[in-house]
mmCIF file of C-alpha atoms in Angstrom:
data_model
loop_
_atom_site.group_PDB
_atom_site.id
_atom_site.type_symbol
_atom_site.label_atom_id
_atom_site.label_comp_id
_atom_site.label_asym_id
_atom_site.label_seq_id
_atom_site.Cartn_x
_atom_site.Cartn_y
_atom_site.Cartn_z
ATOM 1 C CA MET Q 210 -0.743 45.641 39.334
ATOM 2 C CA ILE Q 211 -4.250 45.210 38.738
ATOM 3 C CA ARG Q 212 -3.517 44.439 34.685
ATOM 4 C CA LYS Q 213 -0.405 42.068 36.037
ATOM 5 C CA GLY Q 214 -3.281 40.158 38.320
ATOM 6 C CA LEU Q 215 -5.666 39.834 35.260
ATOM 7 C CA GLU Q 216 -3.152 38.328 32.795
ATOM 8 C CA MET Q 217 -2.161 36.272 35.577
ATOM 9 C CA HIS Q 218 -6.104 35.009 36.133
ATOM 10 C CA GLY Q 219 -6.558 34.816 32.200
ATOM 11 C CA ALA Q 220 -3.674 32.404 31.766
ATOM 12 C CA LEU Q 221 -5.040 30.227 34.921
ATOM 13 C CA THR Q 222 -7.992 30.177 33.235
ATOM 14 C CA VAL Q 223 -6.485 28.653 29.869
ATOM 15 C CA ARG Q 224 -4.108 26.460 31.655
ATOM 16 C CA ARG Q 225 -7.747 25.059 33.805
ATOM 17 C CA ALA Q 226 -8.822 24.642 30.576
ATOM 18 C CA ALA Q 227 -6.454 22.885 28.463
ATOM 19 C CA ILE Q 228 -6.364 20.550 31.572
ATOM 20 C CA ALA Q 229 -9.762 20.094 31.493
ATOM 21 C CA TRP Q 230 -9.482 19.139 27.543
ATOM 22 C CA MET Q 231 -6.797 16.491 28.300
ATOM 23 C CA LEU Q 232 -8.770 15.456 30.744
ATOM 24 C CA VAL Q 233 -11.936 14.656 28.484
ATOM 25 C CA ALA Q 234 -9.673 13.324 25.691
ATOM 26 C CA ALA Q 235 -8.463 10.572 27.918
ATOM 27 C CA ALA Q 236 -11.267 9.387 29.106
ATOM 28 C CA SER Q 237 -12.894 9.315 25.405
ATOM 29 C CA PHE Q 238 -9.838 7.243 24.455
ATOM 30 C CA SER Q 239 -9.090 4.744 27.455
ATOM 31 C CA ALA Q 240 -10.092 1.192 26.692
ATOM 32 C CA PRO Q 241 -13.709 0.010 26.252
ATOM 33 C CA VAL Q 242 -15.354 -1.832 29.080
ATOM 34 C CA ARG Q 243 -14.328 -5.778 28.283
ATOM 35 C CA ALA Q 244 -16.849 -8.812 28.861
ATOM 36 C CA GLN Q 245 -14.663 -10.327 31.446
ATOM 37 C CA ASP Q 246 -14.607 -6.666 33.172
ATOM 38 C CA ALA Q 247 -18.906 -6.812 33.303
ATOM 39 C CA PRO Q 248 -19.963 -7.902 36.495
ATOM 40 C CA TRP Q 249 -21.139 -10.834 37.211
ATOM 41 C CA PRO Q 250 -24.799 -11.910 37.669
ATOM 42 C CA ALA Q 251 -27.068 -12.842 40.611
ATOM 43 C CA THR Q 252 -27.055 -16.485 40.612
ATOM 44 C CA THR Q 253 -30.298 -18.182 42.203
ATOM 45 C CA GLU Q 254 -30.446 -21.979 43.766
ATOM 46 C CA GLN Q 255 -32.720 -22.861 41.086
ATOM 47 C CA ASP Q 256 -29.999 -21.548 38.459
ATOM 48 C CA LEU Q 257 -27.339 -23.097 40.166
ATOM 49 C CA ARG Q 258 -29.444 -26.605 41.023
ATOM 50 C CA LYS Q 259 -29.851 -26.638 36.670
ATOM 51 C CA LEU Q 260 -25.729 -25.848 36.044
ATOM 52 C CA LEU Q 261 -24.244 -28.057 38.940
ATOM 53 C CA THR Q 262 -26.595 -31.334 39.109
ATOM 54 C CA GLY Q 263 -24.367 -33.618 37.052
ATOM 55 C CA ALA Q 264 -21.748 -31.756 36.492
ATOM 56 C CA THR Q 265 -18.130 -31.489 37.123
ATOM 57 C CA ILE Q 266 -16.254 -28.220 38.904
ATOM 58 C CA THR Q 267 -12.506 -27.447 38.018
ATOM 59 C CA GLY Q 268 -10.666 -24.683 39.335
ATOM 60 C CA GLU Q 269 -7.997 -23.035 41.553
ATOM 61 C CA VAL Q 270 -8.561 -22.293 45.683
ATOM 62 C CA LYS Q 271 -6.167 -19.681 46.652
ATOM 63 C CA ALA Q 272 -5.941 -21.156 50.092
ATOM 64 C CA GLN Q 273 -2.614 -21.858 52.300
ATOM 65 C CA PRO Q 274 -1.564 -23.975 50.458
ATOM 66 C CA PRO Q 275 -3.026 -23.424 47.124
ATOM 67 C CA PHE Q 276 -4.904 -26.408 45.044
ATOM 68 C CA ASN Q 277 -6.125 -27.164 42.455
ATOM 69 C CA PHE Q 278 -9.635 -29.395 42.328
ATOM 70 C CA THR Q 279 -11.971 -31.323 39.973
ATOM 71 C CA GLU Q 280 -15.447 -32.542 41.521
ATOM 72 C CA PHE Q 281 -18.162 -34.754 39.879
ATOM 73 C CA LEU Q 282 -21.361 -33.127 41.571
ATOM 74 C CA GLY Q 283 -24.282 -36.117 41.409
ATOM 75 C CA ALA Q 284 -27.887 -36.105 40.805
ATOM 76 C CA ASP Q 285 -28.348 -38.613 44.073
ATOM 77 C CA GLY Q 286 -26.665 -35.312 46.046
ATOM 78 C CA LYS Q 287 -22.951 -37.113 46.375
ATOM 79 C CA SER Q 288 -19.656 -35.748 45.263
ATOM 80 C CA ARG Q 289 -16.392 -37.421 43.993
ATOM 81 C CA GLY Q 290 -13.527 -35.537 43.244
ATOM 82 C CA LYS Q 291 -9.999 -35.017 43.288
ATOM 83 C CA LEU Q 292 -7.189 -32.296 44.459
ATOM 84 C CA ILE Q 293 -3.681 -31.676 44.169
ATOM 85 C CA GLU Q 294 -1.295 -29.078 45.219
ATOM 86 C CA CYS Q 295 -1.002 -25.913 43.188
ATOM 87 C CA CYS Q 296 -0.382 -24.877 39.650
ATOM 88 C CA LYS Q 297 -0.627 -28.721 38.436
ATOM 89 C CA PRO Q 298 -3.685 -28.820 37.297
ATOM 90 C CA ASP Q 299 -2.565 -31.133 34.333
ATOM 91 C CA LYS Q 300 -1.973 -33.721 37.213
ATOM 92 C CA VAL Q 301 -5.122 -33.565 39.060
ATOM 93 C CA LEU Q 302 -6.359 -36.984 37.484
ATOM 94 C CA THR Q 303 -3.377 -38.571 37.466
ATOM 95 C CA ASN Q 304 -1.316 -37.538 41.168
ATOM 96 C CA GLY Q 305 -4.597 -35.851 42.863
ATOM 97 C CA MET Q 306 -5.762 -37.176 46.468
ATOM 98 C CA ALA Q 307 -9.346 -38.746 45.983
ATOM 99 C CA TYR Q 308 -11.944 -37.672 48.051
ATOM 100 C CA ALA Q 309 -15.756 -38.292 48.298
ATOM 101 C CA GLY Q 310 -18.571 -36.729 50.141
ATOM 102 C CA GLU Q 311 -22.248 -34.768 49.758
ATOM 103 C CA TRP Q 312 -23.411 -32.000 48.136
ATOM 104 C CA THR Q 313 -26.194 -29.041 48.832
ATOM 105 C CA LEU Q 314 -27.284 -25.740 47.945
ATOM 106 C CA GLU Q 315 -28.238 -23.150 50.232
ATOM 107 C CA HIS Q 316 -29.618 -19.817 48.011
ATOM 108 C CA ASP Q 317 -26.272 -19.164 45.911
ATOM 109 C CA THR Q 318 -24.064 -20.897 48.229
ATOM 110 C CA LEU Q 319 -22.705 -24.664 47.456
ATOM 111 C CA CYS Q 320 -21.951 -26.601 50.504
ATOM 112 C CA LEU Q 321 -19.806 -30.133 50.650
ATOM 113 C CA LEU Q 322 -19.459 -32.188 54.076
ATOM 114 C CA TYR Q 323 -16.911 -34.932 52.765
ATOM 115 C CA GLU Q 324 -16.233 -37.967 54.360
ATOM 116 C CA GLY Q 325 -14.164 -38.357 57.454
ATOM 117 C CA GLU Q 326 -15.385 -34.863 58.142
ATOM 118 C CA GLU Q 327 -17.690 -33.053 60.815
ATOM 119 C CA GLN Q 328 -17.887 -29.383 59.700
ATOM 120 C CA LYS Q 329 -19.364 -28.810 55.858
ATOM 121 C CA VAL Q 330 -17.379 -26.298 54.067
ATOM 122 C CA CYS Q 331 -19.724 -23.683 52.355
ATOM 123 C CA TRP Q 332 -18.480 -21.789 49.006
ATOM 124 C CA ARG Q 333 -21.160 -18.547 47.657
ATOM 125 C CA LEU Q 334 -20.739 -18.836 43.979
ATOM 126 C CA GLN Q 335 -21.269 -16.552 41.211
ATOM 127 C CA VAL Q 336 -21.708 -18.347 37.687
ATOM 128 C CA LYS Q 337 -21.400 -16.549 34.098
ATOM 129 C CA GLY Q 338 -21.459 -19.209 31.073
ATOM 130 C CA ASP Q 339 -19.414 -21.967 32.315
ATOM 131 C CA GLU Q 340 -17.370 -19.924 34.621
ATOM 132 C CA PHE Q 341 -17.482 -19.929 37.917
ATOM 133 C CA ARG Q 342 -15.901 -17.288 41.052
ATOM 134 C CA MET Q 343 -16.540 -19.065 44.796
ATOM 135 C CA THR Q 344 -15.702 -17.556 47.801
ATOM 136 C CA ASP Q 345 -15.650 -20.174 51.557
ATOM 137 C CA THR Q 346 -18.184 -18.485 53.565
ATOM 138 C CA GLU Q 347 -15.767 -19.496 56.891
ATOM 139 C CA THR Q 348 -12.572 -18.903 55.880
ATOM 140 C CA GLY Q 349 -12.974 -16.558 52.781
ATOM 141 C CA TYR Q 350 -10.504 -17.745 50.608
ATOM 142 C CA SER Q 351 -11.525 -17.704 46.839
ATOM 143 C CA GLY Q 352 -11.661 -19.882 43.757
ATOM 144 C CA ALA Q 353 -12.265 -19.715 40.110
ATOM 145 C CA GLY Q 354 -13.060 -22.321 37.387
ATOM 146 C CA LYS Q 355 -15.390 -24.027 34.936
ATOM 147 C CA ILE Q 356 -18.329 -25.925 35.139
ATOM 148 C CA ARG Q 357 -18.224 -28.770 32.603
ATOM 149 C CA PRO Q 358 -21.350 -31.124 31.815
ATOM 150 C CA GLY Q 359 -21.478 -34.684 32.687
ATOM 151 C CA ASN Q 360 -18.149 -36.443 34.702
ATOM 152 C CA PRO Q 361 -15.815 -36.169 31.577
ATOM 153 C CA ASP Q 362 -13.050 -37.277 34.547
ATOM 154 C CA ASN Q 363 -14.634 -40.166 35.311
ATOM 155 C CA LEU Q 364 -14.510 -39.508 39.031
#
Protein backbone atom coordinates (compact mmCIF):
# COMPACT_ATOMS: atom_id res chain seq x y z
CA MET A 1 0.00 0.00 0.00
CA ILE A 2 2.74 2.47 0.93
CA ARG A 3 4.72 1.46 -2.16
CA LYS A 4 1.69 2.07 -4.42
CA GLY A 5 1.27 5.50 -2.78
CA LEU A 6 4.91 6.37 -3.46
CA GLU A 7 4.58 5.26 -7.08
CA MET A 8 1.51 7.48 -7.49
CA HIS A 9 3.31 10.38 -5.79
CA GLY A 10 6.26 9.95 -8.16
CA ALA A 11 3.95 9.84 -11.18
CA LEU A 12 2.22 13.04 -9.99
CA THR A 13 5.59 14.75 -9.56
CA VAL A 14 6.60 13.78 -13.09
CA ARG A 15 3.25 15.00 -14.46
CA ARG A 16 3.57 18.31 -12.59
CA ALA A 17 7.10 18.80 -13.92
CA ALA A 18 5.93 18.03 -17.47
CA ILE A 19 3.05 20.51 -17.19
CA ALA A 20 5.36 23.19 -15.77
CA TRP A 21 7.83 22.61 -18.61
CA MET A 22 5.03 22.90 -21.21
CA LEU A 23 3.85 26.19 -19.69
CA VAL A 24 7.37 27.62 -19.75
CA ALA A 25 7.86 26.46 -23.34
CA ALA A 26 4.52 27.95 -24.41
CA ALA A 27 5.37 31.27 -22.77
CA SER A 28 8.75 31.45 -24.47
CA PHE A 29 7.22 30.80 -27.91
CA SER A 30 4.33 33.25 -27.52
CA ALA A 31 4.08 36.19 -29.90
CA PRO A 32 6.37 39.13 -29.13
CA VAL A 33 4.83 42.40 -27.96
CA ARG A 34 4.16 44.56 -30.99
CA ALA A 35 4.56 48.33 -31.05
CA GLN A 36 0.82 48.94 -31.35
CA ASP A 37 0.30 46.87 -28.19
CA ALA A 38 2.62 49.16 -26.22
CA PRO A 39 0.91 51.50 -23.76
CA TRP A 40 -0.06 54.96 -24.96
CA PRO A 41 2.12 57.65 -23.36
CA ALA A 42 0.63 60.41 -21.23
CA THR A 43 0.17 63.58 -23.27
CA THR A 44 0.56 67.01 -21.73
CA GLU A 45 -1.43 70.10 -22.64
CA GLN A 46 1.74 71.65 -24.06
CA ASP A 47 2.37 68.59 -26.28
CA LEU A 48 -1.25 68.59 -27.46
CA ARG A 49 -1.13 72.30 -28.24
CA LYS A 50 1.95 71.79 -30.47
CA LEU A 51 0.36 68.79 -32.23
CA LEU A 52 -3.16 70.14 -32.70
CA THR A 53 -2.80 73.85 -33.41
CA GLY A 54 -3.19 74.31 -37.14
CA ALA A 55 -3.76 70.58 -37.70
CA THR A 56 -6.64 68.43 -38.91
CA ILE A 57 -7.93 65.49 -36.91
CA THR A 58 -9.71 62.78 -38.87
CA GLY A 59 -11.30 59.66 -37.46
CA GLU A 60 -14.30 57.67 -36.32
CA VAL A 61 -16.42 57.96 -33.18
CA LYS A 62 -18.09 54.86 -31.81
CA ALA A 63 -21.31 56.59 -30.72
CA GLN A 64 -24.95 55.72 -31.36
CA PRO A 65 -24.97 55.95 -34.34
CA PRO A 66 -21.23 55.90 -35.10
CA PHE A 67 -19.81 58.58 -37.40
CA ASN A 68 -16.69 59.65 -39.28
CA PHE A 69 -15.34 63.17 -39.05
CA THR A 70 -12.58 65.50 -40.17
CA GLU A 71 -11.95 68.74 -38.29
CA PHE A 72 -9.42 71.54 -38.69
CA LEU A 73 -8.27 73.19 -35.45
CA GLY A 74 -7.11 76.71 -36.30
CA ALA A 75 -4.47 78.70 -34.44
CA ASP A 76 -7.19 81.30 -33.76
CA GLY A 77 -9.17 78.79 -31.63
CA LYS A 78 -11.77 78.24 -34.36
CA SER A 79 -12.68 74.79 -35.64
CA ARG A 80 -14.28 73.76 -38.91
CA GLY A 81 -15.26 70.25 -39.84
CA LYS A 82 -17.51 67.77 -41.55
CA LEU A 83 -19.11 64.57 -40.33
CA ILE A 84 -20.95 61.69 -41.93
CA GLU A 85 -22.59 58.48 -40.75
CA CYS A 86 -20.21 55.71 -39.93
CA CYS A 87 -18.04 53.77 -42.19
CA LYS A 88 -18.04 56.16 -45.13
CA PRO A 89 -14.77 58.05 -44.53
CA ASP A 90 -14.24 58.44 -48.28
CA LYS A 91 -17.50 60.46 -48.51
CA VAL A 92 -17.03 62.75 -45.50
CA LEU A 93 -15.68 65.62 -47.61
CA THR A 94 -18.19 65.38 -50.47
CA ASN A 95 -21.35 64.40 -48.57
CA GLY A 96 -20.55 65.32 -44.98
CA MET A 97 -22.48 67.83 -42.90
CA ALA A 98 -20.38 70.96 -42.28
CA TYR A 99 -20.03 72.45 -38.80
CA ALA A 100 -17.95 75.09 -37.04
CA GLY A 101 -17.09 76.13 -33.53
CA GLU A 102 -14.29 76.93 -31.12
CA TRP A 103 -11.71 74.67 -29.50
CA THR A 104 -9.66 74.82 -26.31
CA LEU A 105 -7.38 72.51 -24.38
CA GLU A 106 -7.79 71.70 -20.70
CA HIS A 107 -4.87 69.51 -19.58
CA ASP A 108 -5.13 66.32 -21.72
CA THR A 109 -8.63 67.16 -22.94
CA LEU A 110 -9.79 68.78 -26.19
CA CYS A 111 -13.00 70.76 -25.66
CA LEU A 112 -15.18 71.98 -28.53
CA LEU A 113 -18.12 74.37 -28.43
CA TYR A 114 -20.03 74.16 -31.69
CA GLU A 115 -22.18 76.90 -33.22
CA GLY A 116 -25.76 76.62 -32.03
CA GLU A 117 -24.79 74.46 -29.02
CA GLU A 118 -24.84 75.59 -25.40
CA GLN A 119 -22.64 72.88 -23.94
CA LYS A 120 -19.12 72.05 -25.00
CA VAL A 121 -18.04 68.52 -25.87
CA CYS A 122 -14.77 67.38 -24.28
CA TRP A 123 -12.58 64.49 -25.36
CA ARG A 124 -9.70 63.10 -23.30
CA LEU A 125 -6.92 62.51 -25.82
CA GLN A 126 -4.03 60.11 -26.00
CA VAL A 127 -1.51 60.51 -28.81
CA LYS A 128 1.12 58.17 -30.23
CA GLY A 129 2.92 59.53 -33.30
CA ASP A 130 0.24 60.77 -35.70
CA GLU A 131 -2.49 58.57 -34.17
CA PHE A 132 -4.91 59.56 -31.45
CA ARG A 133 -7.48 57.91 -29.22
CA MET A 134 -10.22 59.89 -27.54
CA THR A 135 -12.89 59.35 -24.93
CA ASP A 136 -15.87 61.67 -24.39
CA THR A 137 -15.67 62.87 -20.79
CA GLU A 138 -19.49 62.89 -20.43
CA THR A 139 -20.78 59.88 -22.39
CA GLY A 140 -17.74 57.62 -22.45
CA TYR A 141 -18.01 57.21 -26.24
CA SER A 142 -14.63 56.55 -27.81
CA GLY A 143 -12.97 57.27 -31.08
CA ALA A 144 -9.66 57.12 -32.87
CA GLY A 145 -7.96 58.57 -35.88
CA LYS A 146 -5.02 60.47 -37.34
CA ILE A 147 -3.58 63.93 -36.84
CA ARG A 148 -2.58 65.55 -40.12
CA PRO A 149 -0.60 68.80 -40.39
CA GLY A 150 -2.33 71.83 -41.84
CA ASN A 151 -5.75 71.89 -43.47
CA PRO A 152 -5.43 69.25 -46.22
CA ASP A 153 -9.22 68.97 -46.57
CA ASN A 154 -9.68 72.75 -47.11
CA LEU A 155 -12.25 73.00 -44.33
